[in-house]
PDB file of C-alpha atoms in Angstrom:
ATOM      1  CA  MET A   1      74.545   3.228  44.349  1.00 49.00           C
ATOM      2  CA  ASP A   2      71.492   5.562  44.497  1.00 52.00           C
ATOM      3  CA  THR A   3      68.370   3.491  43.688  1.00 57.00           C
ATOM      4  CA  ALA A   4      65.846   6.344  44.207  1.00 61.00           C
ATOM      5  CA  PRO A   5      65.578   7.381  40.494  1.00 67.00           C
ATOM      6  CA  GLN A   6      65.214   3.742  39.434  1.00 70.00           C
ATOM      7  CA  ALA A   7      62.428   3.126  42.000  1.00 71.00           C
ATOM      8  CA  GLN A   8      60.597   6.264  40.856  1.00 72.00           C
ATOM      9  CA  GLN A   9      60.746   5.143  37.213  1.00 72.00           C
ATOM     10  CA  GLU A  10      59.390   1.709  38.129  1.00 72.00           C
ATOM     11  CA  GLN A  11      56.483   3.295  40.045  1.00 73.00           C
ATOM     12  CA  GLU A  12      55.607   5.610  37.117  1.00 72.00           C
ATOM     13  CA  HIS A  13      55.730   2.650  34.730  1.00 69.00           C
ATOM     14  CA  ALA A  14      53.367   0.660  36.993  1.00 68.00           C
ATOM     15  CA  GLU A  15      50.876   3.583  37.193  1.00 69.00           C
ATOM     16  CA  LEU A  16      50.939   3.955  33.393  1.00 66.00           C
ATOM     17  CA  SER A  17      50.187   0.227  32.962  1.00 63.00           C
ATOM     18  CA  VAL A  18      47.195   0.503  35.307  1.00 58.00           C
ATOM     19  CA  ARG A  19      45.812   3.522  33.403  1.00 60.00           C
ATOM     20  CA  GLN A  20      46.119   1.685  30.073  1.00 57.00           C
ATOM     21  CA  LYS A  21      44.166  -1.300  31.375  1.00 56.00           C
ATOM     22  CA  VAL A  22      41.205   0.785  32.641  1.00 54.00           C
ATOM     23  CA  SER A  23      38.474   1.094  29.988  1.00 55.00           C
ATOM     24  CA  PRO A  24      36.519   4.373  29.846  1.00 62.00           C
ATOM     25  CA  VAL A  25      32.951   4.245  31.157  1.00 64.00           C
ATOM     26  CA  GLY A  26      30.183   5.271  28.744  1.00 65.00           C
ATOM     27  CA  ASP A  27      29.841   5.361  24.992  1.00 68.00           C
ATOM     28  CA  ILE A  28      28.582   7.530  22.128  1.00 66.00           C
ATOM     29  CA  SER A  29      25.778   6.271  19.910  1.00 65.00           C
ATOM     30  CA  HIS A  30      23.459   7.648  17.231  1.00 60.00           C
ATOM     31  CA  THR A  31      19.740   7.388  17.920  1.00 63.00           C
ATOM     32  CA  GLY A  32      16.511   9.179  17.061  1.00 65.00           C
ATOM     33  CA  PHE A  33      14.623  11.517  19.349  1.00 72.00           C
ATOM     34  CA  SER A  34      11.202  13.048  18.862  1.00 77.00           C
ATOM     35  CA  LEU A  35      11.356  16.853  19.125  1.00 83.00           C
ATOM     36  CA  ALA A  36       8.562  19.344  18.553  1.00 88.00           C
ATOM     37  CA  ALA A  37       9.514  22.022  15.998  1.00 91.00           C
ATOM     38  CA  ILE A  38       8.175  25.580  16.286  1.00 92.00           C
ATOM     39  CA  LYS A  39       8.212  27.255  12.871  1.00 92.00           C
ATOM     40  CA  ILE A  40       8.914  30.992  12.951  1.00 93.00           C
ATOM     41  CA  GLN A  41       8.968  33.661  10.233  1.00 91.00           C
ATOM     42  CA  SER A  42      10.828  36.701  11.601  1.00 89.00           C
ATOM     43  CA  GLY A  43      12.626  35.227  14.606  1.00 89.00           C
ATOM     44  CA  SER A  44      11.586  38.046  16.936  1.00 92.00           C
ATOM     45  CA  GLN A  45      10.692  37.567  20.587  1.00 92.00           C
ATOM     46  CA  ASP A  46       7.252  39.109  19.991  1.00 93.00           C
ATOM     47  CA  GLU A  47       6.489  36.527  17.313  1.00 92.00           C
ATOM     48  CA  LEU A  48       7.619  33.630  19.501  1.00 92.00           C
ATOM     49  CA  GLU A  49       5.642  34.963  22.477  1.00 94.00           C
ATOM     50  CA  LEU A  50       2.479  35.002  20.366  1.00 93.00           C
ATOM     51  CA  ILE A  51       3.064  31.390  19.269  1.00 91.00           C
ATOM     52  CA  LEU A  52       3.819  30.159  22.784  1.00 93.00           C
ATOM     53  CA  SER A  53       0.824  31.935  24.293  1.00 91.00           C
ATOM     54  CA  SER A  54      -1.666  30.756  21.671  1.00 90.00           C
ATOM     55  CA  LYS A  55      -0.344  27.224  21.014  1.00 87.00           C
ATOM     56  CA  ILE A  56       1.690  25.993  23.987  1.00 87.00           C
ATOM     57  CA  ASP A  57      -0.007  27.612  26.978  1.00 87.00           C
ATOM     58  CA  ARG A  58      -3.430  26.501  25.743  1.00 86.00           C
ATOM     59  CA  ALA A  59      -2.378  22.868  25.338  1.00 82.00           C
ATOM     60  CA  HIS A  60      -3.204  22.169  29.017  1.00 77.00           C
ATOM     61  CA  GLY A  61       0.304  21.040  29.933  1.00 83.00           C
ATOM     62  CA  ALA A  62       0.761  18.642  26.996  1.00 84.00           C
ATOM     63  CA  TYR A  63       4.153  20.236  26.194  1.00 85.00           C
ATOM     64  CA  ARG A  64       5.296  20.939  29.757  1.00 89.00           C
ATOM     65  CA  ASN A  65       9.092  20.534  30.080  1.00 90.00           C
ATOM     66  CA  ALA A  66       9.240  19.271  26.482  1.00 90.00           C
ATOM     67  CA  ALA A  67      12.367  19.670  24.339  1.00 92.00           C
ATOM     68  CA  VAL A  68      11.773  21.816  21.226  1.00 92.00           C
ATOM     69  CA  VAL A  69      13.671  23.294  18.287  1.00 92.00           C
ATOM     70  CA  LEU A  70      12.989  26.397  16.219  1.00 93.00           C
ATOM     71  CA  ASN A  71      12.420  25.902  12.490  1.00 93.00           C
ATOM     72  CA  VAL A  72      14.236  28.904  10.921  1.00 92.00           C
ATOM     73  CA  GLU A  73      13.712  27.820   7.307  1.00 90.00           C
ATOM     74  CA  ASP A  74      11.715  31.007   6.555  1.00 90.00           C
ATOM     75  CA  VAL A  75      13.813  33.429   8.640  1.00 90.00           C
ATOM     76  CA  ALA A  76      15.593  35.701   6.152  1.00 88.00           C
ATOM     77  CA  ASN A  77      18.351  37.152   8.358  1.00 87.00           C
ATOM     78  CA  LEU A  78      19.746  34.761  10.969  1.00 86.00           C
ATOM     79  CA  ASN A  79      22.145  37.444  12.248  1.00 86.00           C
ATOM     80  CA  ASP A  80      19.169  39.150  13.935  1.00 85.00           C
ATOM     81  CA  LEU A  81      18.196  35.914  15.723  1.00 89.00           C
ATOM     82  CA  ASP A  82      18.813  36.333  19.476  1.00 93.00           C
ATOM     83  CA  PHE A  83      18.800  32.603  20.220  1.00 93.00           C
ATOM     84  CA  PHE A  84      19.720  32.789  23.880  1.00 93.00           C
ATOM     85  CA  ALA A  85      16.984  35.331  24.600  1.00 94.00           C
ATOM     86  CA  LEU A  86      14.512  33.057  22.804  1.00 94.00           C
ATOM     87  CA  GLN A  87      15.856  30.136  24.857  1.00 93.00           C
ATOM     88  CA  GLU A  88      15.090  31.971  28.116  1.00 95.00           C
ATOM     89  CA  GLN A  89      11.688  32.935  26.731  1.00 94.00           C
ATOM     90  CA  CYS A  90      10.846  29.256  26.048  1.00 94.00           C
ATOM     91  CA  ARG A  91      11.923  28.284  29.549  1.00 94.00           C
ATOM     92  CA  ARG A  92       9.384  30.758  30.984  1.00 93.00           C
ATOM     93  CA  HIS A  93       6.754  28.720  29.154  1.00 93.00           C
ATOM     94  CA  ASP A  94       8.106  25.402  30.560  1.00 92.00           C
ATOM     95  CA  LEU A  95       9.941  24.451  27.340  1.00 93.00           C
ATOM     96  CA  PHE A  96      13.581  23.513  26.753  1.00 94.00           C
ATOM     97  CA  LEU A  97      14.863  25.103  23.516  1.00 92.00           C
ATOM     98  CA  LEU A  98      17.740  22.893  22.257  1.00 92.00           C
ATOM     99  CA  GLY A  99      18.626  24.522  18.940  1.00 92.00           C
ATOM    100  CA  VAL A 100      17.397  25.378  15.453  1.00 93.00           C
ATOM    101  CA  THR A 101      16.423  23.291  12.434  1.00 91.00           C
ATOM    102  CA  GLY A 102      15.612  24.009   8.795  1.00 89.00           C
ATOM    103  CA  VAL A 103      19.220  24.965   7.915  1.00 90.00           C
ATOM    104  CA  VAL A 104      19.979  23.689   4.407  1.00 86.00           C
ATOM    105  CA  ASN A 105      23.056  25.608   3.235  1.00 85.00           C
ATOM    106  CA  GLU A 106      26.548  26.055   4.628  1.00 85.00           C
ATOM    107  CA  ASP A 107      26.522  29.867   4.825  1.00 85.00           C
ATOM    108  CA  ARG A 108      23.530  29.890   7.164  1.00 88.00           C
ATOM    109  CA  ALA A 109      24.959  26.981   9.170  1.00 88.00           C
ATOM    110  CA  ALA A 110      28.318  28.761   9.550  1.00 88.00           C
ATOM    111  CA  ALA A 111      26.579  31.962  10.691  1.00 86.00           C
ATOM    112  CA  LEU A 112      24.855  30.013  13.456  1.00 90.00           C
ATOM    113  CA  VAL A 113      27.949  28.054  14.498  1.00 89.00           C
ATOM    114  CA  ARG A 114      30.011  31.246  14.783  1.00 90.00           C
ATOM    115  CA  ARG A 115      27.458  32.518  17.321  1.00 90.00           C
ATOM    116  CA  ARG A 116      27.458  29.147  19.164  1.00 91.00           C
ATOM    117  CA  ILE A 117      23.862  28.368  18.179  1.00 92.00           C
ATOM    118  CA  PRO A 118      23.368  24.590  17.817  1.00 92.00           C
ATOM    119  CA  VAL A 119      21.914  23.251  14.546  1.00 91.00           C
ATOM    120  CA  VAL A 120      19.604  20.264  15.181  1.00 88.00           C
ATOM    121  CA  ASN A 121      18.482  19.323  11.671  1.00 85.00           C
ATOM    122  CA  SER A 122      15.928  16.582  11.065  1.00 80.00           C
ATOM    123  CA  ASN A 123      16.767  13.825   8.564  1.00 80.00           C
ATOM    124  CA  ARG A 124      14.954  15.744   5.816  1.00 82.00           C
ATOM    125  CA  TYR A 125      16.890  18.997   6.291  1.00 80.00           C
ATOM    126  CA  ALA A 126      20.181  17.152   6.794  1.00 80.00           C
ATOM    127  CA  ARG A 127      19.602  15.322   3.509  1.00 82.00           C
ATOM    128  CA  ILE A 128      18.873  18.597   1.659  1.00 80.00           C
ATOM    129  CA  ARG A 129      21.969  20.209   3.164  1.00 79.00           C
ATOM    130  CA  GLU A 130      24.077  17.238   2.060  1.00 78.00           C
ATOM    131  CA  GLU A 131      22.650  17.444  -1.464  1.00 77.00           C
ATOM    132  CA  ASN A 132      23.540  21.151  -1.625  1.00 75.00           C
ATOM    133  CA  LEU A 133      27.200  20.247  -0.990  1.00 75.00           C
ATOM    134  CA  LYS A 134      27.401  17.948  -4.004  1.00 72.00           C
ATOM    135  CA  PRO A 135      28.797  19.368  -7.267  1.00 70.00           C
ATOM    136  CA  LYS A 136      26.068  20.477  -9.653  1.00 65.00           C
ATOM    137  CA  ILE A 137      26.104  19.353 -13.293  1.00 68.00           C
ATOM    138  CA  ILE A 138      24.891  22.068 -15.646  1.00 65.00           C
ATOM    139  CA  THR A 139      23.583  20.864 -18.995  1.00 70.00           C
ATOM    140  CA  GLN A 140      23.440  23.349 -21.861  1.00 70.00           C
ATOM    141  CA  PHE A 141      21.514  22.735 -25.084  1.00 72.00           C
ATOM    142  CA  LEU A 142      22.822  24.185 -28.364  1.00 71.00           C
ATOM    143  CA  GLU A 143      20.785  24.602 -31.490  1.00 75.00           C
ATOM    144  CA  VAL A 144      22.540  23.161 -34.558  1.00 66.00           C
ATOM    145  CA  LYS A 145      21.228  23.971 -38.037  1.00 69.00           C
ATOM    146  CA  VAL A 146      21.648  21.190 -40.539  1.00 62.00           C
ATOM    147  CA  PRO A 147      21.665  21.713 -44.310  1.00 68.00           C
ATOM    148  CA  VAL A 148      19.095  19.011 -44.981  1.00 61.00           C
ATOM    149  CA  PRO A 149      15.460  18.898 -43.822  1.00 66.00           C
ATOM    150  CA  VAL A 150      14.851  16.792 -40.762  1.00 56.00           C
ATOM    151  CA  GLU A 151      11.470  15.215 -40.149  1.00 66.00           C
ATOM    152  CA  VAL A 152      10.006  16.664 -36.943  1.00 66.00           C
ATOM    153  CA  PRO A 153       7.959  14.332 -34.738  1.00 67.00           C
ATOM    154  CA  TYR A 154       4.472  15.547 -33.982  1.00 62.00           C
ATOM    155  CA  GLU A 155       2.309  15.206 -30.894  1.00 68.00           C
ATOM    156  CA  VAL A 156      -0.796  13.039 -30.947  1.00 58.00           C
ATOM    157  CA  LYS A 157      -3.396  14.233 -28.458  1.00 65.00           C
ATOM    158  CA  VAL A 158      -5.390  11.596 -26.595  1.00 54.00           C
ATOM    159  CA  PRO A 159      -9.032  12.622 -25.978  1.00 58.00           C
ATOM    160  CA  TYR A 160      -8.918  11.524 -22.336  1.00 53.00           C
ATOM    161  CA  GLU A 161      -6.349  11.133 -19.577  1.00 54.00           C
ATOM    162  CA  VAL A 162      -5.331   7.635 -18.590  1.00 50.00           C
ATOM    163  CA  LYS A 163      -4.430   7.200 -14.927  1.00 55.00           C
ATOM    164  CA  VAL A 164      -2.740   4.042 -13.701  1.00 52.00           C
ATOM    165  CA  PRO A 165      -3.746   3.375 -10.082  1.00 62.00           C
ATOM    166  CA  ALA A 166      -1.200   2.197  -7.547  1.00 69.00           C
ATOM    167  CA  PRO A 167      -1.414  -1.579  -6.957  1.00 89.00           C
ATOM    168  CA  LEU A 168      -2.767  -2.890  -3.664  1.00 92.00           C
ATOM    169  CA  LYS A 169      -1.040  -5.617  -1.657  1.00 93.00           C
ATOM    170  CA  VAL A 170      -3.586  -7.587   0.423  1.00 94.00           C
ATOM    171  CA  VAL A 171      -2.522  -9.594   3.508  1.00 94.00           C
ATOM    172  CA  ARG A 172      -5.242 -11.841   5.009  1.00 95.00           C
ATOM    173  CA  ARG A 173      -3.698 -12.832   8.349  1.00 95.00           C
ATOM    174  CA  ASN A 174      -2.254 -11.396  11.559  1.00 96.00           C
ATOM    175  CA  ILE A 175       1.259  -9.948  11.377  1.00 95.00           C
ATOM    176  CA  ARG A 176       3.557 -11.546  13.936  1.00 94.00           C
ATOM    177  CA  SER A 177       5.697  -9.602  16.415  1.00 93.00           C
ATOM    178  CA  GLY A 178       8.902  -8.413  14.751  1.00 91.00           C
ATOM    179  CA  GLU A 179       7.684  -9.257  11.213  1.00 94.00           C
ATOM    180  CA  THR A 180       8.088  -6.700   8.380  1.00 94.00           C
ATOM    181  CA  VAL A 181       5.598  -6.246   5.523  1.00 95.00           C
ATOM    182  CA  THR A 182       6.621  -3.995   2.620  1.00 93.00           C
ATOM    183  CA  GLY A 183       4.756  -2.598  -0.368  1.00 91.00           C
ATOM    184  CA  GLN A 184       7.174  -1.048  -2.848  1.00 87.00           C
ATOM    185  CA  ASN A 185       5.208   1.249  -5.208  1.00 88.00           C
ATOM    186  CA  SER A 186       1.929   0.026  -3.715  1.00 92.00           C
ATOM    187  CA  SER A 187      -0.570   0.335  -0.887  1.00 95.00           C
ATOM    188  CA  ILE A 188      -1.042  -2.375   1.764  1.00 95.00           C
ATOM    189  CA  ALA A 189      -4.338  -3.681   3.206  1.00 95.00           C
ATOM    190  CA  ILE A 190      -4.062  -6.028   6.190  1.00 96.00           C
ATOM    191  CA  TYR A 191      -7.109  -8.041   7.281  1.00 96.00           C
ATOM    192  CA  GLY A 192      -5.733  -8.896  10.704  1.00 95.00           C
ATOM    193  CA  SER A 193      -3.940  -7.399  13.713  1.00 95.00           C
ATOM    194  CA  LEU A 194      -0.307  -6.324  14.143  1.00 96.00           C
ATOM    195  CA  GLY A 195       1.932  -7.701  16.904  1.00 93.00           C
ATOM    196  CA  SER A 196       4.466  -5.683  18.877  1.00 92.00           C
ATOM    197  CA  HIS A 197       7.508  -4.387  16.945  1.00 91.00           C
ATOM    198  CA  ALA A 198       5.985  -5.448  13.610  1.00 94.00           C
ATOM    199  CA  ARG A 199       6.712  -3.018  10.740  1.00 95.00           C
ATOM    200  CA  VAL A 200       4.487  -2.121   7.784  1.00 96.00           C
ATOM    201  CA  ILE A 201       6.196  -0.008   5.096  1.00 95.00           C
ATOM    202  CA  ALA A 202       4.221   1.137   2.023  1.00 95.00           C
ATOM    203  CA  SER A 203       4.999   3.604  -0.751  1.00 93.00           C
ATOM    204  CA  HIS A 204       1.314   4.615  -0.720  1.00 94.00           C
ATOM    205  CA  HIS A 205      -1.500   3.971   1.779  1.00 95.00           C
ATOM    206  CA  ILE A 206      -1.861   1.557   4.720  1.00 96.00           C
ATOM    207  CA  PHE A 207      -5.187  -0.002   5.786  1.00 96.00           C
ATOM    208  CA  VAL A 208      -5.390  -2.225   8.876  1.00 96.00           C
ATOM    209  CA  PHE A 209      -8.716  -3.931   9.603  1.00 95.00           C
ATOM    210  CA  GLY A 210      -7.618  -5.094  13.043  1.00 94.00           C
ATOM    211  CA  ASN A 211      -5.730  -3.898  16.124  1.00 94.00           C
ATOM    212  CA  VAL A 212      -2.280  -2.260  16.185  1.00 95.00           C
ATOM    213  CA  ASN A 213      -0.246  -3.227  19.239  1.00 93.00           C
ATOM    214  CA  ARG A 214       3.086  -1.349  19.427  1.00 93.00           C
ATOM    215  CA  ALA A 215       3.742  -1.864  15.719  1.00 94.00           C
ATOM    216  CA  ASP A 216       5.403   0.718  13.422  1.00 95.00           C
ATOM    217  CA  LEU A 217       3.492   2.027  10.369  1.00 95.00           C
ATOM    218  CA  PHE A 218       5.268   3.931   7.567  1.00 95.00           C
ATOM    219  CA  ALA A 219       2.952   5.173   4.782  1.00 95.00           C
ATOM    220  CA  GLY A 220       4.099   7.200   1.753  1.00 93.00           C
ATOM    221  CA  ALA A 221       7.622   5.939   2.470  1.00 91.00           C
ATOM    222  CA  PRO A 222      10.398   7.555   0.338  1.00 88.00           C
ATOM    223  CA  LYS A 223      11.986   5.136  -2.123  1.00 83.00           C
ATOM    224  CA  ASP A 224      15.463   6.721  -1.843  1.00 81.00           C
ATOM    225  CA  ASN A 225      17.252   9.863  -0.655  1.00 81.00           C
ATOM    226  CA  SER A 226      15.982  11.905  -3.607  1.00 84.00           C
ATOM    227  CA  ASP A 227      12.320  10.917  -3.083  1.00 85.00           C
ATOM    228  CA  PRO A 228      10.317  13.122  -0.657  1.00 87.00           C
ATOM    229  CA  GLY A 229       7.668  10.428  -0.242  1.00 90.00           C
ATOM    230  CA  LEU A 230       3.922  10.531  -0.921  1.00 91.00           C
ATOM    231  CA  THR A 231       2.530  13.316   1.264  1.00 92.00           C
ATOM    232  CA  ASP A 232      -1.065  12.453   0.242  1.00 92.00           C
ATOM    233  CA  ALA A 233      -0.784   8.978   1.776  1.00 94.00           C
ATOM    234  CA  ILE A 234      -3.164   7.986   4.596  1.00 94.00           C
ATOM    235  CA  ILE A 235      -3.143   5.408   7.387  1.00 95.00           C
ATOM    236  CA  HIS A 236      -6.531   3.834   8.236  1.00 95.00           C
ATOM    237  CA  ILE A 237      -6.804   1.758  11.427  1.00 95.00           C
ATOM    238  CA  GLN A 238     -10.200   0.157  12.009  1.00 93.00           C
ATOM    239  CA  GLY A 239      -9.364  -1.513  15.355  1.00 92.00           C
ATOM    240  CA  ASN A 240      -7.557  -0.281  18.465  1.00 91.00           C
ATOM    241  CA  LEU A 241      -4.620   2.037  17.732  1.00 91.00           C
ATOM    242  CA  ASN A 242      -1.629   1.593  20.045  1.00 91.00           C
ATOM    243  CA  PRO A 243       1.382   2.006  17.721  1.00 92.00           C
ATOM    244  CA  GLY A 244       5.084   2.380  18.343  1.00 92.00           C
ATOM    245  CA  ILE A 245       5.585   4.832  15.443  1.00 92.00           C
ATOM    246  CA  LEU A 246       3.234   6.434  12.907  1.00 94.00           C
ATOM    247  CA  ALA A 247       4.890   8.035   9.872  1.00 93.00           C
ATOM    248  CA  ILE A 248       3.761   9.562   6.566  1.00 94.00           C
ATOM    249  CA  ALA A 249       6.379  10.627   3.979  1.00 92.00           C
ATOM    250  CA  GLY A 250       9.115  10.548   6.628  1.00 88.00           C
ATOM    251  CA  ASN A 251       7.199  12.721   9.128  1.00 91.00           C
ATOM    252  CA  TYR A 252       6.711  10.587  12.217  1.00 88.00           C
ATOM    253  CA  ARG A 253       5.324  10.578  15.747  1.00 90.00           C
ATOM    254  CA  THR A 254       6.324   8.125  18.467  1.00 90.00           C
ATOM    255  CA  ALA A 255       4.036   6.400  20.954  1.00 88.00           C
ATOM    256  CA  GLU A 256       5.023   8.971  23.565  1.00 89.00           C
ATOM    257  CA  ASP A 257       3.996  11.836  21.242  1.00 88.00           C
ATOM    258  CA  LEU A 258       0.674  10.173  20.446  1.00 88.00           C
ATOM    259  CA  ASP A 259      -0.146   9.594  24.114  1.00 87.00           C
ATOM    260  CA  LYS A 260       0.334  13.319  24.783  1.00 87.00           C
ATOM    261  CA  ASP A 261      -2.067  14.391  21.992  1.00 85.00           C
ATOM    262  CA  PRO A 262      -5.452  15.182  23.603  1.00 84.00           C
ATOM    263  CA  GLY A 263      -7.238  15.237  20.234  1.00 82.00           C
ATOM    264  CA  LEU A 264      -6.084  11.738  19.350  1.00 86.00           C
ATOM    265  CA  THR A 265      -7.008  10.457  22.820  1.00 85.00           C
ATOM    266  CA  GLN A 266     -10.578  11.644  22.316  1.00 86.00           C
ATOM    267  CA  ILE A 267     -10.824   9.931  18.900  1.00 88.00           C
ATOM    268  CA  ARG A 268      -9.420   6.706  20.342  1.00 86.00           C
ATOM    269  CA  MET A 269     -12.171   6.650  22.981  1.00 86.00           C
ATOM    270  CA  GLN A 270     -14.863   6.760  20.272  1.00 85.00           C
ATOM    271  CA  GLN A 271     -13.695   3.365  18.882  1.00 84.00           C
ATOM    272  CA  ARG A 272     -14.978   4.137  15.385  1.00 86.00           C
ATOM    273  CA  GLY A 273     -11.694   3.702  13.538  1.00 91.00           C
ATOM    274  CA  ILE A 274      -8.962   6.292  12.946  1.00 93.00           C
ATOM    275  CA  VAL A 275      -7.613   7.892   9.751  1.00 94.00           C
ATOM    276  CA  VAL A 276      -4.214   9.629   9.845  1.00 93.00           C
ATOM    277  CA  THR A 277      -3.192  12.200   7.208  1.00 94.00           C
ATOM    278  CA  LEU A 278      -0.293  14.625   6.716  1.00 92.00           C
ATOM    279  CA  GLU A 279      -0.714  18.398   6.586  1.00 90.00           C
ATOM    280  CA  GLN A 280       2.357  20.657   6.404  1.00 88.00           C
ATOM    281  CA  ALA A 281       4.673  18.116   8.080  1.00 86.00           C
ATOM    282  CA  ASN A 282       2.150  17.497  10.896  1.00 89.00           C
ATOM    283  CA  LEU A 283       0.059  14.369  11.357  1.00 91.00           C
ATOM    284  CA  ARG A 284      -3.720  14.912  11.632  1.00 91.00           C
ATOM    285  CA  TYR A 285      -6.224  12.436  13.039  1.00 91.00           C
ATOM    286  CA  PHE A 286      -9.880  11.814  12.176  1.00 92.00           C
ATOM    287  CA  ALA A 287     -12.524   9.401  13.326  1.00 91.00           C
ATOM    288  CA  ALA A 288     -13.045   7.158  10.280  1.00 88.00           C
ATOM    289  CA  PRO A 289     -16.731   8.166   9.675  1.00 88.00           C
ATOM    290  CA  ASP A 290     -15.779  11.854   9.850  1.00 86.00           C
ATOM    291  CA  PHE A 291     -12.883  11.600   7.385  1.00 85.00           C
ATOM    292  CA  ALA A 292     -15.155  11.566   4.320  1.00 73.00           C
ATOM    293  CA  LEU A 293     -16.787  14.789   5.543  1.00 68.00           C
ATOM    294  CA  SER A 294     -13.535  16.667   6.199  1.00 63.00           C
TER     295      SER A 294
END
């Protein structure tokens, strides 16, 4: 009896069992990265060269070998965008161009995907794009004439405008490492210091009259996916500023970003307190005494 085919089958079965027992190395996970976004209008190489020469090259190496994306929100015709030429152009300025952001509808996204241009949307643009996919409800009002007179309500004008200020949550102690303090629909004032990995989340402003040591501060925080957040919110730190994350209305900078900012480094050295504001999706920093004069 020929046992060769049977032996070959047994060997193949043994190899298959070994392959099934071996677990793959590595994994896929979702995480957040901090990327600088360069906003362009026309998408031409001349425009990008002007931006890189005036903004990047004069930053004294602060963006050297940094990963960036192009914000194409204002670019009218994406078919004229020569992404790979722009990618080579960024590399000549010591930047790594990863993709484009600011894409909020499917037609523009499909046009980019067809040309193998990666879309790297931030949370804000991804949320807008997702909202655009949802069915829209159109409400139409019809005027109906009735045969009997209907009393019409009238408007009573108040001689002055009444403004209700946002409430203030006051915390008179140090915030422990890993502790979270929230202020829904309010500002937060902390008379103490913040430990590492502590989180302060406020719908309005944040004031810390102490030191910030690797804590995360979120001012003007959006209440839900439909809320853009309070862009006029400020963060005031009177002591030493050494945060993990600073964010206003969902626009954030990590500790690594802050350490690379030469303007912020100079303000830190003055030790006069720091005020952080938001201007066109970028965080701005002021020495506290100079903020009132800005």
